[in-house]
PDB file of C-alpha atoms in Angstrom:
ATOM      1  CA  LEU A   1      -0.193  19.517 -18.799  1.00  0.00           C
ATOM      2  CA  ALA A   2       2.172  20.414 -16.005  1.00  0.00           C
ATOM      3  CA  LYS A   3       2.842  16.937 -14.658  1.00  0.00           C
ATOM      4  CA  THR A   4       5.452  16.475 -12.019  1.00  0.00           C
ATOM      5  CA  THR A   5       8.062  13.850 -11.245  1.00  0.00           C
ATOM      6  CA  GLN A   6       9.197  13.119  -7.693  1.00  0.00           C
ATOM      7  CA  PRO A   7      11.142  10.288  -6.082  1.00  0.00           C
ATOM      8  CA  ILE A   8       8.772   7.603  -4.903  1.00  0.00           C
ATOM      9  CA  SER A   9      10.344   7.325  -1.469  1.00  0.00           C
ATOM     10  CA  MET A  10      13.122   8.670   0.717  1.00  0.00           C
ATOM     11  CA  ASP A  11      14.603   7.642   4.045  1.00  0.00           C
ATOM     12  CA  SER A  12      16.099   9.951   6.619  1.00  0.00           C
ATOM     13  CA  TYR A  13      17.043  10.074  10.294  1.00  0.00           C
ATOM     14  CA  GLU A  14      15.783  12.374  12.982  1.00  0.00           C
ATOM     15  CA  GLY A  15      17.600  15.679  13.095  1.00  0.00           C
ATOM     16  CA  GLN A  16      18.742  15.587   9.483  1.00  0.00           C
ATOM     17  CA  GLU A  17      17.783  18.031   6.751  1.00  0.00           C
ATOM     18  CA  VAL A  18      15.708  16.484   3.989  1.00  0.00           C
ATOM     19  CA  ASN A  19      15.547  17.800   0.425  1.00  0.00           C
ATOM     20  CA  ILE A  20      12.859  16.514  -1.929  1.00  0.00           C
ATOM     21  CA  THR A  21      13.203  17.544  -5.547  1.00  0.00           C
ATOM     22  CA  CYS A  22      10.334  17.793  -7.986  1.00  0.00           C
ATOM     23  CA  SER A  23      10.718  18.028 -11.751  1.00  0.00           C
ATOM     24  CA  HIS A  24       8.151  20.009 -13.752  1.00  0.00           C
ATOM     25  CA  ASN A  25       9.570  20.628 -17.211  1.00  0.00           C
ATOM     26  CA  ASN A  26       6.299  21.888 -18.698  1.00  0.00           C
ATOM     27  CA  ILE A  27       5.555  24.537 -16.107  1.00  0.00           C
ATOM     28  CA  ALA A  28       3.664  27.494 -17.552  1.00  0.00           C
ATOM     29  CA  THR A  29       4.521  31.131 -17.027  1.00  0.00           C
ATOM     30  CA  ASN A  30       1.698  31.749 -14.572  1.00  0.00           C
ATOM     31  CA  ASP A  31       1.975  28.470 -12.680  1.00  0.00           C
ATOM     32  CA  TYR A  32       2.810  28.423  -9.001  1.00  0.00           C
ATOM     33  CA  ILE A  33       4.473  25.501  -7.231  1.00  0.00           C
ATOM     34  CA  THR A  34       2.740  24.215  -4.142  1.00  0.00           C
ATOM     35  CA  TRP A  35       3.736  21.449  -1.751  1.00  0.00           C
ATOM     36  CA  TYR A  36       1.362  19.439   0.406  1.00  0.00           C
ATOM     37  CA  GLN A  37       1.950  16.930   3.190  1.00  0.00           C
ATOM     38  CA  GLN A  38      -0.339  13.979   3.833  1.00  0.00           C
ATOM     39  CA  PHE A  39      -0.500  11.607   6.772  1.00  0.00           C
ATOM     40  CA  PRO A  40      -2.295   8.246   6.472  1.00  0.00           C
ATOM     41  CA  SER A  41      -6.081   8.507   6.355  1.00  0.00           C
ATOM     42  CA  GLN A  42      -6.004  12.304   6.417  1.00  0.00           C
ATOM     43  CA  GLY A  43      -6.355  14.956   3.763  1.00  0.00           C
ATOM     44  CA  PRO A  44      -3.274  16.688   2.362  1.00  0.00           C
ATOM     45  CA  ARG A  45      -2.098  19.771   4.235  1.00  0.00           C
ATOM     46  CA  PHE A  46      -0.545  22.841   2.648  1.00  0.00           C
ATOM     47  CA  ILE A  47       3.140  23.304   3.446  1.00  0.00           C
ATOM     48  CA  ILE A  48       4.554  25.997   1.207  1.00  0.00           C
ATOM     49  CA  GLN A  49       4.076  27.749  -2.124  1.00  0.00           C
ATOM     50  CA  GLY A  50       6.372  29.691  -4.400  1.00  0.00           C
ATOM     51  CA  TYR A  51       6.789  31.174  -7.831  1.00  0.00           C
ATOM     52  CA  LYS A  52      10.537  31.732  -8.145  1.00  0.00           C
ATOM     53  CA  THR A  53      13.768  31.917  -6.124  1.00  0.00           C
ATOM     54  CA  LYS A  54      13.411  30.989  -2.475  1.00  0.00           C
ATOM     55  CA  VAL A  55      10.501  30.953  -0.081  1.00  0.00           C
ATOM     56  CA  THR A  56      10.753  30.135   3.603  1.00  0.00           C
ATOM     57  CA  ASN A  57       8.154  29.692   6.306  1.00  0.00           C
ATOM     58  CA  GLU A  58       8.152  28.244   9.792  1.00  0.00           C
ATOM     59  CA  VAL A  59       8.172  24.617   8.612  1.00  0.00           C
ATOM     60  CA  ALA A  60      10.025  24.474   5.291  1.00  0.00           C
ATOM     61  CA  SER A  61      11.914  26.214   2.528  1.00  0.00           C
ATOM     62  CA  LEU A  62      11.251  26.026  -1.171  1.00  0.00           C
ATOM     63  CA  PHE A  63      14.027  26.562  -3.678  1.00  0.00           C
ATOM     64  CA  ILE A  64      13.117  27.308  -7.290  1.00  0.00           C
ATOM     65  CA  PRO A  65      15.853  27.841  -9.905  1.00  0.00           C
ATOM     66  CA  ALA A  66      15.617  30.531 -12.541  1.00  0.00           C
ATOM     67  CA  ASP A  67      14.282  28.202 -15.250  1.00  0.00           C
ATOM     68  CA  ARG A  68      11.560  26.957 -12.847  1.00  0.00           C
ATOM     69  CA  LYS A  69      11.709  23.453 -14.327  1.00  0.00           C
ATOM     70  CA  SER A  70      12.279  21.961 -10.913  1.00  0.00           C
ATOM     71  CA  SER A  71      11.845  22.836  -7.272  1.00  0.00           C
ATOM     72  CA  THR A  72      13.244  21.519  -4.002  1.00  0.00           C
ATOM     73  CA  LEU A  73      11.374  21.269  -0.735  1.00  0.00           C
ATOM     74  CA  SER A  74      13.733  21.477   2.214  1.00  0.00           C
ATOM     75  CA  LEU A  75      12.681  20.248   5.650  1.00  0.00           C
ATOM     76  CA  PRO A  76      15.161  21.261   8.352  1.00  0.00           C
ATOM     77  CA  ARG A  77      15.900  18.859  11.194  1.00  0.00           C
ATOM     78  CA  VAL A  78      13.143  16.332  10.556  1.00  0.00           C
ATOM     79  CA  SER A  79      11.468  14.397  13.334  1.00  0.00           C
ATOM     80  CA  LEU A  80       9.509  11.142  13.377  1.00  0.00           C
ATOM     81  CA  SER A  81       6.306  13.151  12.970  1.00  0.00           C
ATOM     82  CA  ASP A  82       7.481  14.320   9.546  1.00  0.00           C
ATOM     83  CA  THR A  83       6.979  10.794   8.205  1.00  0.00           C
ATOM     84  CA  ALA A  84       4.361  11.382   5.524  1.00  0.00           C
ATOM     85  CA  VAL A  85       3.772  11.625   1.786  1.00  0.00           C
ATOM     86  CA  TYR A  86       4.792  14.903   0.185  1.00  0.00           C
ATOM     87  CA  TYR A  87       3.171  16.106  -3.023  1.00  0.00           C
ATOM     88  CA  CYS A  88       4.476  18.699  -5.417  1.00  0.00           C
ATOM     89  CA  LEU A  89       1.809  20.427  -7.497  1.00  0.00           C
ATOM     90  CA  VAL A  90       2.112  22.880 -10.329  1.00  0.00           C
ATOM     91  CA  GLY A  91      -0.720  25.021 -11.539  1.00  0.00           C
ATOM     92  CA  GLU A  92      -3.596  27.188 -10.509  1.00  0.00           C
ATOM     93  CA  PRO A  93      -6.373  25.086  -8.994  1.00  0.00           C
ATOM     94  CA  LEU A  94      -8.980  27.761  -9.319  1.00  0.00           C
ATOM     95  CA  TYR A  95      -8.784  27.814 -13.089  1.00  0.00           C
ATOM     96  CA  ASN A  96      -7.648  24.430 -14.225  1.00  0.00           C
ATOM     97  CA  PHE A  97      -8.454  21.697 -11.760  1.00  0.00           C
ATOM     98  CA  ASN A  98      -8.170  19.110 -14.486  1.00  0.00           C
ATOM     99  CA  LYS A  99      -4.494  19.972 -14.802  1.00  0.00           C
ATOM    100  CA  PHE A 100      -3.928  19.978 -11.054  1.00  0.00           C
ATOM    101  CA  TYR A 101      -1.976  16.752 -10.923  1.00  0.00           C
ATOM    102  CA  PHE A 102      -1.061  15.247  -7.558  1.00  0.00           C
ATOM    103  CA  GLY A 103       0.941  12.324  -8.811  1.00  0.00           C
ATOM    104  CA  SER A 104       2.177   9.635  -6.443  1.00  0.00           C
ATOM    105  CA  GLY A 105       4.081  11.940  -4.150  1.00  0.00           C
ATOM    106  CA  THR A 106       7.239  11.146  -2.193  1.00  0.00           C
ATOM    107  CA  LYS A 107       6.893   8.922   0.827  1.00  0.00           C
ATOM    108  CA  LEU A 108       9.338  10.191   3.449  1.00  0.00           C
ATOM    109  CA  ASN A 109      10.285   7.747   6.167  1.00  0.00           C
ATOM    110  CA  VAL A 110      12.063   9.294   9.143  1.00  0.00           C
ATOM    111  CA  LYS A 111      13.906   6.835  11.343  1.00  0.00           C
ATOM    112  CA  PRO A 112      14.975   7.313  14.950  1.00  0.00           C
TER     113      PRO A 112
ATOM    114  CA  LYS B   1     -11.874  29.221  12.198  1.00  0.00           C
ATOM    115  CA  ALA B   2     -13.443  25.804  11.540  1.00  0.00           C
ATOM    116  CA  GLY B   3     -11.794  23.633   8.915  1.00  0.00           C
ATOM    117  CA  VAL B   4     -13.328  21.579   6.155  1.00  0.00           C
ATOM    118  CA  THR B   5     -15.770  19.062   7.584  1.00  0.00           C
ATOM    119  CA  GLN B   6     -16.609  15.812   5.869  1.00  0.00           C
ATOM    120  CA  THR B   7     -19.289  13.368   6.904  1.00  0.00           C
ATOM    121  CA  PRO B   8     -19.503  10.511   7.421  1.00  0.00           C
ATOM    122  CA  ARG B   9     -15.890   9.633   8.216  1.00  0.00           C
ATOM    123  CA  TYR B  10     -16.360   5.927   7.627  1.00  0.00           C
ATOM    124  CA  LEU B  11     -19.017   3.901   5.875  1.00  0.00           C
ATOM    125  CA  ILE B  12     -19.530   0.435   4.504  1.00  0.00           C
ATOM    126  CA  LYS B  13     -21.783  -0.310   1.564  1.00  0.00           C
ATOM    127  CA  THR B  14     -22.464  -3.286  -0.668  1.00  0.00           C
ATOM    128  CA  ARG B  15     -22.191  -3.487  -4.427  1.00  0.00           C
ATOM    129  CA  GLY B  16     -25.094  -1.906  -6.244  1.00  0.00           C
ATOM    130  CA  GLN B  17     -25.972   0.505  -3.461  1.00  0.00           C
ATOM    131  CA  GLN B  18     -25.513   4.233  -3.635  1.00  0.00           C
ATOM    132  CA  VAL B  19     -23.802   6.608  -1.252  1.00  0.00           C
ATOM    133  CA  THR B  20     -23.912  10.318  -0.509  1.00  0.00           C
ATOM    134  CA  LEU B  21     -21.001  12.130   1.080  1.00  0.00           C
ATOM    135  CA  SER B  22     -21.133  15.616   2.514  1.00  0.00           C
ATOM    136  CA  CYS B  23     -18.588  18.417   2.691  1.00  0.00           C
ATOM    137  CA  SER B  24     -18.834  21.716   4.549  1.00  0.00           C
ATOM    138  CA  PRO B  25     -16.147  24.159   3.376  1.00  0.00           C
ATOM    139  CA  ILE B  26     -14.358  26.790   5.385  1.00  0.00           C
ATOM    140  CA  SER B  27     -16.596  29.778   5.928  1.00  0.00           C
ATOM    141  CA  GLY B  28     -16.196  32.175   3.039  1.00  0.00           C
ATOM    142  CA  HIS B  29     -14.714  29.614   0.675  1.00  0.00           C
ATOM    143  CA  ARG B  30     -16.848  29.272  -2.422  1.00  0.00           C
ATOM    144  CA  SER B  31     -14.987  26.613  -4.370  1.00  0.00           C
ATOM    145  CA  VAL B  32     -15.317  22.975  -3.344  1.00  0.00           C
ATOM    146  CA  SER B  33     -13.495  20.171  -5.117  1.00  0.00           C
ATOM    147  CA  TRP B  34     -13.656  16.420  -4.641  1.00  0.00           C
ATOM    148  CA  TYR B  35     -10.961  13.761  -4.969  1.00  0.00           C
ATOM    149  CA  GLN B  36     -10.742   9.998  -4.851  1.00  0.00           C
ATOM    150  CA  GLN B  37      -7.663   8.437  -3.310  1.00  0.00           C
ATOM    151  CA  THR B  38      -6.774   4.771  -3.702  1.00  0.00           C
ATOM    152  CA  PRO B  39      -3.483   2.957  -3.173  1.00  0.00           C
ATOM    153  CA  GLY B  40      -3.282   2.046  -6.835  1.00  0.00           C
ATOM    154  CA  GLN B  41      -4.337   5.283  -8.533  1.00  0.00           C
ATOM    155  CA  GLY B  42      -3.252   7.862  -6.025  1.00  0.00           C
ATOM    156  CA  LEU B  43      -5.201  11.060  -5.571  1.00  0.00           C
ATOM    157  CA  GLN B  44      -7.452  11.809  -8.520  1.00  0.00           C
ATOM    158  CA  PHE B  45      -9.619  14.838  -9.184  1.00  0.00           C
ATOM    159  CA  LEU B  46     -13.373  14.175  -9.447  1.00  0.00           C
ATOM    160  CA  PHE B  47     -15.054  17.560  -9.884  1.00  0.00           C
ATOM    161  CA  GLU B  48     -15.146  21.128  -8.659  1.00  0.00           C
ATOM    162  CA  TYR B  49     -18.078  23.384  -7.826  1.00  0.00           C
ATOM    163  CA  PHE B  50     -18.309  27.113  -7.539  1.00  0.00           C
ATOM    164  CA  SER B  51     -21.493  29.073  -6.851  1.00  0.00           C
ATOM    165  CA  GLU B  52     -23.607  25.942  -7.227  1.00  0.00           C
ATOM    166  CA  THR B  53     -22.183  25.227 -10.689  1.00  0.00           C
ATOM    167  CA  GLN B  54     -19.857  22.447 -11.726  1.00  0.00           C
ATOM    168  CA  ARG B  55     -16.908  24.186 -13.366  1.00  0.00           C
ATOM    169  CA  ASN B  56     -14.428  21.361 -13.728  1.00  0.00           C
ATOM    170  CA  LYS B  57     -14.811  17.625 -14.073  1.00  0.00           C
ATOM    171  CA  GLY B  58     -12.295  14.831 -13.938  1.00  0.00           C
ATOM    172  CA  ASN B  59     -12.288  11.603 -15.865  1.00  0.00           C
ATOM    173  CA  PHE B  60     -14.810   9.553 -13.885  1.00  0.00           C
ATOM    174  CA  PRO B  61     -17.980   7.770 -15.046  1.00  0.00           C
ATOM    175  CA  GLY B  62     -21.416   9.311 -14.723  1.00  0.00           C
ATOM    176  CA  ARG B  63     -22.094   7.232 -11.604  1.00  0.00           C
ATOM    177  CA  PHE B  64     -20.136   9.911  -9.789  1.00  0.00           C
ATOM    178  CA  SER B  65     -22.043  13.133  -9.377  1.00  0.00           C
ATOM    179  CA  GLY B  66     -22.155  16.089  -7.089  1.00  0.00           C
ATOM    180  CA  ARG B  67     -23.836  19.318  -6.272  1.00  0.00           C
ATOM    181  CA  GLN B  68     -23.292  22.462  -4.303  1.00  0.00           C
ATOM    182  CA  PHE B  69     -25.805  24.362  -2.267  1.00  0.00           C
ATOM    183  CA  SER B  70     -26.245  28.099  -1.875  1.00  0.00           C
ATOM    184  CA  ASN B  71     -24.290  28.021   1.409  1.00  0.00           C
ATOM    185  CA  SER B  72     -21.346  26.410  -0.467  1.00  0.00           C
ATOM    186  CA  ARG B  73     -21.812  23.050   1.216  1.00  0.00           C
ATOM    187  CA  SER B  74     -21.369  20.236  -1.247  1.00  0.00           C
ATOM    188  CA  GLU B  75     -22.423  16.639  -1.628  1.00  0.00           C
ATOM    189  CA  MET B  76     -21.160  13.923  -3.891  1.00  0.00           C
ATOM    190  CA  ASN B  77     -23.077  10.828  -4.827  1.00  0.00           C
ATOM    191  CA  VAL B  78     -21.910   7.514  -6.180  1.00  0.00           C
ATOM    192  CA  SER B  79     -24.592   5.248  -7.593  1.00  0.00           C
ATOM    193  CA  THR B  80     -24.446   1.532  -8.352  1.00  0.00           C
ATOM    194  CA  LEU B  81     -21.370   1.034  -6.228  1.00  0.00           C
ATOM    195  CA  GLU B  82     -18.590  -1.234  -7.435  1.00  0.00           C
ATOM    196  CA  LEU B  83     -15.829  -2.870  -5.444  1.00  0.00           C
ATOM    197  CA  GLY B  84     -13.334  -0.524  -7.101  1.00  0.00           C
ATOM    198  CA  ASP B  85     -15.099   2.476  -5.596  1.00  0.00           C
ATOM    199  CA  SER B  86     -13.620   1.632  -2.221  1.00  0.00           C
ATOM    200  CA  ALA B  87     -11.443   4.628  -1.455  1.00  0.00           C
ATOM    201  CA  LEU B  88     -10.815   7.668   0.666  1.00  0.00           C
ATOM    202  CA  TYR B  89     -12.932  10.499  -0.706  1.00  0.00           C
ATOM    203  CA  LEU B  90     -11.549  13.927   0.020  1.00  0.00           C
ATOM    204  CA  CYS B  91     -13.028  17.319  -0.448  1.00  0.00           C
ATOM    205  CA  ALA B  92     -11.159  20.589  -0.422  1.00  0.00           C
ATOM    206  CA  SER B  93     -12.240  24.193  -0.348  1.00  0.00           C
ATOM    207  CA  SER B  94     -10.492  27.281  -1.555  1.00  0.00           C
ATOM    208  CA  PRO B  95     -11.255  30.975  -1.505  1.00  0.00           C
ATOM    209  CA  VAL B  96     -11.965  32.936  -4.610  1.00  0.00           C
ATOM    210  CA  GLY B  97      -9.079  35.158  -5.392  1.00  0.00           C
ATOM    211  CA  GLY B  98      -7.351  36.960  -8.149  1.00  0.00           C
ATOM    212  CA  ARG B  99      -4.716  35.272 -10.206  1.00  0.00           C
ATOM    213  CA  SER B 100      -1.567  37.286 -10.018  1.00  0.00           C
ATOM    214  CA  ALA B 101       2.013  37.003  -8.949  1.00  0.00           C
ATOM    215  CA  ALA B 102       1.151  39.075  -5.912  1.00  0.00           C
ATOM    216  CA  SER B 103      -1.809  37.082  -4.712  1.00  0.00           C
ATOM    217  CA  GLY B 104      -0.397  33.689  -5.506  1.00  0.00           C
ATOM    218  CA  ALA B 105      -2.228  30.568  -6.518  1.00  0.00           C
ATOM    219  CA  ASN B 106      -5.177  29.456  -4.486  1.00  0.00           C
ATOM    220  CA  VAL B 107      -4.364  26.985  -1.749  1.00  0.00           C
ATOM    221  CA  LEU B 108      -6.601  23.997  -1.146  1.00  0.00           C
ATOM    222  CA  THR B 109      -7.687  23.150   2.378  1.00  0.00           C
ATOM    223  CA  PHE B 110      -8.681  19.516   2.643  1.00  0.00           C
ATOM    224  CA  GLY B 111     -11.038  17.740   4.953  1.00  0.00           C
ATOM    225  CA  ALA B 112     -10.123  14.520   6.751  1.00  0.00           C
ATOM    226  CA  GLY B 113     -11.978  12.470   4.179  1.00  0.00           C
ATOM    227  CA  SER B 114     -14.700   9.851   4.054  1.00  0.00           C
ATOM    228  CA  ARG B 115     -13.470   6.275   3.967  1.00  0.00           C
ATOM    229  CA  LEU B 116     -15.808   4.196   1.825  1.00  0.00           C
ATOM    230  CA  THR B 117     -15.613   0.434   1.800  1.00  0.00           C
ATOM    231  CA  VAL B 118     -17.671  -1.466  -0.762  1.00  0.00           C
ATOM    232  CA  LEU B 119     -18.268  -5.144  -0.030  1.00  0.00           C
TER     233      LEU B 119
END
């Protein structure tokens, strides 16, 4: 069961870079790492996904070391609107939903 | 491209009643999954449907049930409501795809949720 461990909360200021690390020691060979963002009273929204090394898109970067036992979501120059809960998930939802564990996520609070 | 649509967005029920929630997935998505989110338990998986068949089921009592129609739309039903059923119920859809390093893992697209309050 590829459970994940993330910090419960983090504080940051506008304009700073934020790095949220997720630990997933039991990741399986075929598992991908996916990050979602959730605002209050809304459904989670896909941010980024990766398998190994580094992935970058228009909103974030994902760093995955060679052993894949952890991953780091990097949000460049955060703004107040980035205040949300961020979830790290490991697995393949199509084949093993029961192992698709959201956990408590990391509540990011961006201050002015 | 329309997103995942959930109805109703808000509803209030009393203990003992039943409720039906609806989810319309993104066009072309054939997998629909349901989740319950509460402050205490976080986001928990309920069940997943594909081609009108329940393929995966989470650890919830039999009062929670669902179904999927031939057009991939899905409904979930909760019977004999309890106070603890008050939650945000989310559905998500995902396309059917291959499982390979090239194609990546399937990404879930969530709806805005149905907020159920049980009095």
